[in-house]
Amino acid sequence: MTADTDLYQEVVIEHKRSPRNFGTLPAPTHQARGHNPSCGDDLSVQLELDGDTIRDIRFHGSGCAISMASASMMTEAIRGRSVATARELQQHFRAVLTGQEEAEGAPIGKLVSLAAVRRYPSRIKCGLLGWHALMHALNDDAAPAEEGVVTTKDAT
Ligand code: ZN
């Protein structure tokens, strides 16, 4: 796998073109919205948790190819998995994007196709936006009537 080459790898383009799990859930148990003012990305993540399992997940909104592809791949990676697994994956993915962990051998599956983002500091927030929203959603116990807005600050 060529982890560290082009920013817009085939799989990134493909996820941007047809994002997975895009839309809204009829009855989300958790949700949060992420906004990245430096790029204009604005994505919301909705979860349906069943105990400790992420039974379903959707995201919606608009964003650049990197933010959309990252969120799309995120939903694929954690749908049906445990909350603990999702948090673990988020930590590894963030560490790879911020250069704290080598992409080679990192347990992040196909998300490694976004590893080149680490070379473009202004785009790291794009790559992490959906994950920020996910973490924010997981930390909310109940879905509020109004979606919480989380704005990305530092990439770390
Ligand atoms: Zn962006």
mmCIF file of C-alpha atoms and ligand atoms in Angstrom:
data_model
loop_
_atom_site.group_PDB
_atom_site.id
_atom_site.type_symbol
_atom_site.label_atom_id
_atom_site.label_comp_id
_atom_site.label_asym_id
_atom_site.label_seq_id
_atom_site.Cartn_x
_atom_site.Cartn_y
_atom_site.Cartn_z
ATOM 1 C CA MET A 1 0.000 0.000 0.000
ATOM 2 C CA THR A 2 1.325 3.411 -0.930
ATOM 3 C CA ALA A 3 0.489 5.139 2.314
ATOM 4 C CA ASP A 4 2.400 8.333 2.018
ATOM 5 C CA THR A 5 2.174 9.582 -1.527
ATOM 6 C CA ASP A 6 -0.671 11.529 -3.095
ATOM 7 C CA LEU A 7 -3.219 13.525 -1.115
ATOM 8 C CA TYR A 8 -6.032 12.502 -3.428
ATOM 9 C CA GLN A 9 -5.716 8.793 -3.749
ATOM 10 C CA GLU A 10 -8.212 6.818 -5.789
ATOM 11 C CA VAL A 11 -10.077 5.629 -2.715
ATOM 12 C CA VAL A 12 -10.365 9.205 -1.409
ATOM 13 C CA ILE A 13 -11.862 10.434 -4.672
ATOM 14 C CA GLU A 14 -14.196 7.473 -4.712
ATOM 15 C CA HIS A 15 -15.495 8.089 -1.177
ATOM 16 C CA LYS A 16 -15.996 11.762 -1.946
ATOM 17 C CA ARG A 17 -17.975 10.811 -5.047
ATOM 18 C CA SER A 18 -20.198 8.332 -3.226
ATOM 19 C CA PRO A 19 -19.913 8.740 0.532
ATOM 20 C CA ARG A 20 -20.942 5.716 2.609
ATOM 21 C CA ASN A 21 -23.601 5.972 5.310
ATOM 22 C CA PHE A 22 -24.451 9.477 4.151
ATOM 23 C CA GLY A 23 -27.719 10.890 5.458
ATOM 24 C CA THR A 24 -29.587 10.947 8.742
ATOM 25 C CA LEU A 25 -30.900 8.369 11.204
ATOM 26 C CA PRO A 26 -34.605 8.303 12.157
ATOM 27 C CA ALA A 27 -33.826 8.121 15.875
ATOM 28 C CA PRO A 28 -30.222 8.865 16.724
ATOM 29 C CA THR A 29 -29.168 8.332 20.336
ATOM 30 C CA HIS A 30 -26.101 10.537 19.987
ATOM 31 C CA GLN A 31 -25.120 13.284 17.588
ATOM 32 C CA ALA A 32 -22.760 16.164 17.096
ATOM 33 C CA ARG A 33 -21.798 18.632 14.449
ATOM 34 C CA GLY A 34 -18.297 19.588 13.443
ATOM 35 C CA HIS A 35 -17.280 22.769 11.694
ATOM 36 C CA ASN A 36 -13.904 23.590 10.231
ATOM 37 C CA PRO A 37 -13.922 27.331 9.458
ATOM 38 C CA SER A 38 -10.520 27.327 7.792
ATOM 39 C CA CYS A 39 -11.861 25.138 4.996
ATOM 40 C CA GLY A 40 -15.623 25.534 5.290
ATOM 41 C CA ASP A 41 -16.303 21.886 6.105
ATOM 42 C CA ASP A 42 -19.503 21.382 8.071
ATOM 43 C CA LEU A 43 -20.366 17.792 8.958
ATOM 44 C CA SER A 44 -22.794 16.224 11.400
ATOM 45 C CA VAL A 45 -22.487 12.718 12.766
ATOM 46 C CA GLN A 46 -25.401 10.724 14.138
ATOM 47 C CA LEU A 47 -25.147 7.483 16.085
ATOM 48 C CA GLU A 48 -27.478 4.778 17.204
ATOM 49 C CA LEU A 49 -25.867 3.120 20.163
ATOM 50 C CA ASP A 50 -27.036 -0.171 21.573
ATOM 51 C CA GLY A 51 -25.253 -0.508 24.871
ATOM 52 C CA ASP A 52 -21.601 -0.368 23.932
ATOM 53 C CA THR A 53 -22.145 -1.126 20.266
ATOM 54 C CA ILE A 54 -22.394 1.420 17.478
ATOM 55 C CA ARG A 55 -25.349 -0.206 15.796
ATOM 56 C CA ASP A 56 -25.685 2.451 13.141
ATOM 57 C CA ILE A 57 -24.033 5.659 12.042
ATOM 58 C CA ARG A 58 -24.737 8.362 9.479
ATOM 59 C CA PHE A 59 -23.140 11.621 8.563
ATOM 60 C CA HIS A 60 -24.366 14.562 6.549
ATOM 61 C CA GLY A 61 -23.379 18.051 5.596
ATOM 62 C CA SER A 62 -20.830 19.304 3.143
ATOM 63 C CA GLY A 63 -17.095 19.468 2.990
ATOM 64 C CA CYS A 64 -13.992 19.080 0.893
ATOM 65 C CA ALA A 65 -12.863 15.734 -0.493
ATOM 66 C CA ILE A 66 -10.595 15.049 2.469
ATOM 67 C CA SER A 67 -13.211 15.700 5.155
ATOM 68 C CA MET A 68 -15.912 13.811 3.276
ATOM 69 C CA ALA A 69 -13.733 10.820 2.467
ATOM 70 C CA SER A 70 -12.434 10.642 6.000
ATOM 71 C CA ALA A 71 -15.925 10.740 7.506
ATOM 72 C CA SER A 72 -17.181 8.216 4.976
ATOM 73 C CA MET A 73 -14.364 5.776 5.714
ATOM 74 C CA MET A 74 -14.872 6.385 9.425
ATOM 75 C CA THR A 75 -18.502 5.276 9.252
ATOM 76 C CA GLU A 76 -17.512 2.123 7.396
ATOM 77 C CA ALA A 77 -14.765 1.360 9.873
ATOM 78 C CA ILE A 78 -16.784 1.712 13.072
ATOM 79 C CA ARG A 79 -20.318 0.707 12.112
ATOM 80 C CA GLY A 80 -21.223 -2.349 14.156
ATOM 81 C CA ARG A 81 -18.119 -2.040 16.299
ATOM 82 C CA SER A 82 -17.774 -1.208 19.969
ATOM 83 C CA VAL A 83 -17.339 2.314 21.279
ATOM 84 C CA ALA A 84 -13.950 1.299 22.671
ATOM 85 C CA THR A 85 -12.831 0.136 19.234
ATOM 86 C CA ALA A 86 -13.980 3.418 17.693
ATOM 87 C CA ARG A 87 -12.043 5.438 20.252
ATOM 88 C CA GLU A 88 -8.958 3.330 19.674
ATOM 89 C CA LEU A 89 -9.193 3.793 15.928
ATOM 90 C CA GLN A 90 -9.651 7.531 16.372
ATOM 91 C CA GLN A 91 -6.526 7.745 18.488
ATOM 92 C CA HIS A 92 -4.423 5.859 15.949
ATOM 93 C CA PHE A 93 -5.810 7.809 13.006
ATOM 94 C CA ARG A 94 -5.214 11.142 14.716
ATOM 95 C CA ALA A 95 -1.701 10.065 15.673
ATOM 96 C CA VAL A 96 -0.952 9.155 12.060
ATOM 97 C CA LEU A 97 -2.320 12.434 10.708
ATOM 98 C CA THR A 98 -0.431 14.514 13.246
ATOM 99 C CA GLY A 99 2.785 12.623 12.645
ATOM 100 C CA GLN A 100 2.948 10.955 16.030
ATOM 101 C CA GLU A 101 2.584 7.477 14.622
ATOM 102 C CA GLU A 102 4.016 5.923 11.478
ATOM 103 C CA ALA A 103 1.394 5.232 8.838
ATOM 104 C CA GLU A 104 3.186 2.027 7.976
ATOM 105 C CA GLY A 105 1.801 -0.669 10.245
ATOM 106 C CA ALA A 106 -0.732 1.573 11.987
ATOM 107 C CA PRO A 107 -3.953 -0.388 12.700
ATOM 108 C CA ILE A 108 -6.248 1.944 10.757
ATOM 109 C CA GLY A 109 -7.231 -0.199 7.785
ATOM 110 C CA LYS A 110 -8.024 1.631 4.562
ATOM 111 C CA LEU A 111 -7.890 4.969 6.383
ATOM 112 C CA VAL A 112 -4.187 4.744 5.709
ATOM 113 C CA SER A 113 -5.067 6.143 2.283
ATOM 114 C CA LEU A 114 -5.457 9.514 4.055
ATOM 115 C CA ALA A 115 -2.013 9.358 5.623
ATOM 116 C CA ALA A 116 -0.592 11.797 3.074
ATOM 117 C CA VAL A 117 -2.691 14.509 4.738
ATOM 118 C CA ARG A 118 0.049 14.728 7.374
ATOM 119 C CA ARG A 119 2.166 16.513 4.785
ATOM 120 C CA TYR A 120 -0.424 19.280 4.434
ATOM 121 C CA PRO A 121 -0.866 20.866 7.871
ATOM 122 C CA SER A 122 -3.762 23.044 6.730
ATOM 123 C CA ARG A 123 -5.689 19.925 5.739
ATOM 124 C CA ILE A 124 -5.230 17.919 8.922
ATOM 125 C CA LYS A 125 -8.331 19.539 10.420
ATOM 126 C CA CYS A 126 -10.260 18.381 7.362
ATOM 127 C CA GLY A 127 -9.113 14.823 7.894
ATOM 128 C CA LEU A 128 -10.038 14.863 11.562
ATOM 129 C CA LEU A 129 -13.327 16.766 11.417
ATOM 130 C CA GLY A 130 -15.673 13.791 11.240
ATOM 131 C CA TRP A 131 -13.722 12.117 14.018
ATOM 132 C CA HIS A 132 -13.965 15.208 16.195
ATOM 133 C CA ALA A 133 -17.719 15.143 15.717
ATOM 134 C CA LEU A 134 -17.796 11.424 16.471
ATOM 135 C CA MET A 135 -15.909 11.860 19.746
ATOM 136 C CA HIS A 136 -18.126 14.768 20.669
ATOM 137 C CA ALA A 137 -21.229 12.690 19.918
ATOM 138 C CA LEU A 138 -19.967 9.772 22.001
ATOM 139 C CA ASN A 139 -19.418 12.076 24.948
ATOM 140 C CA ASP A 140 -22.997 13.304 24.789
ATOM 141 C CA ASP A 141 -25.352 11.076 26.708
ATOM 142 C CA ALA A 142 -28.539 12.031 24.981
ATOM 143 C CA ALA A 143 -29.223 13.568 21.645
ATOM 144 C CA PRO A 144 -30.154 17.158 22.275
ATOM 145 C CA ALA A 145 -32.863 18.855 20.268
ATOM 146 C CA GLU A 146 -30.223 21.171 18.952
ATOM 147 C CA GLU A 147 -27.093 19.618 17.592
ATOM 148 C CA GLY A 148 -23.997 20.552 19.496
ATOM 149 C CA VAL A 149 -21.447 22.328 17.390
ATOM 150 C CA VAL A 150 -17.837 21.433 17.813
ATOM 151 C CA THR A 151 -15.241 23.514 16.085
ATOM 152 C CA THR A 152 -11.855 22.092 15.368
ATOM 153 C CA LYS A 153 -9.084 23.973 17.043
ATOM 154 C CA ASP A 154 -5.696 22.335 17.211
ATOM 155 C CA ALA A 155 -5.032 19.266 15.205
ATOM 156 C CA THR A 156 -3.662 17.512 18.240
HETATM 157 ZN ZN ZN B 1 -11.649 20.602 4.262
#
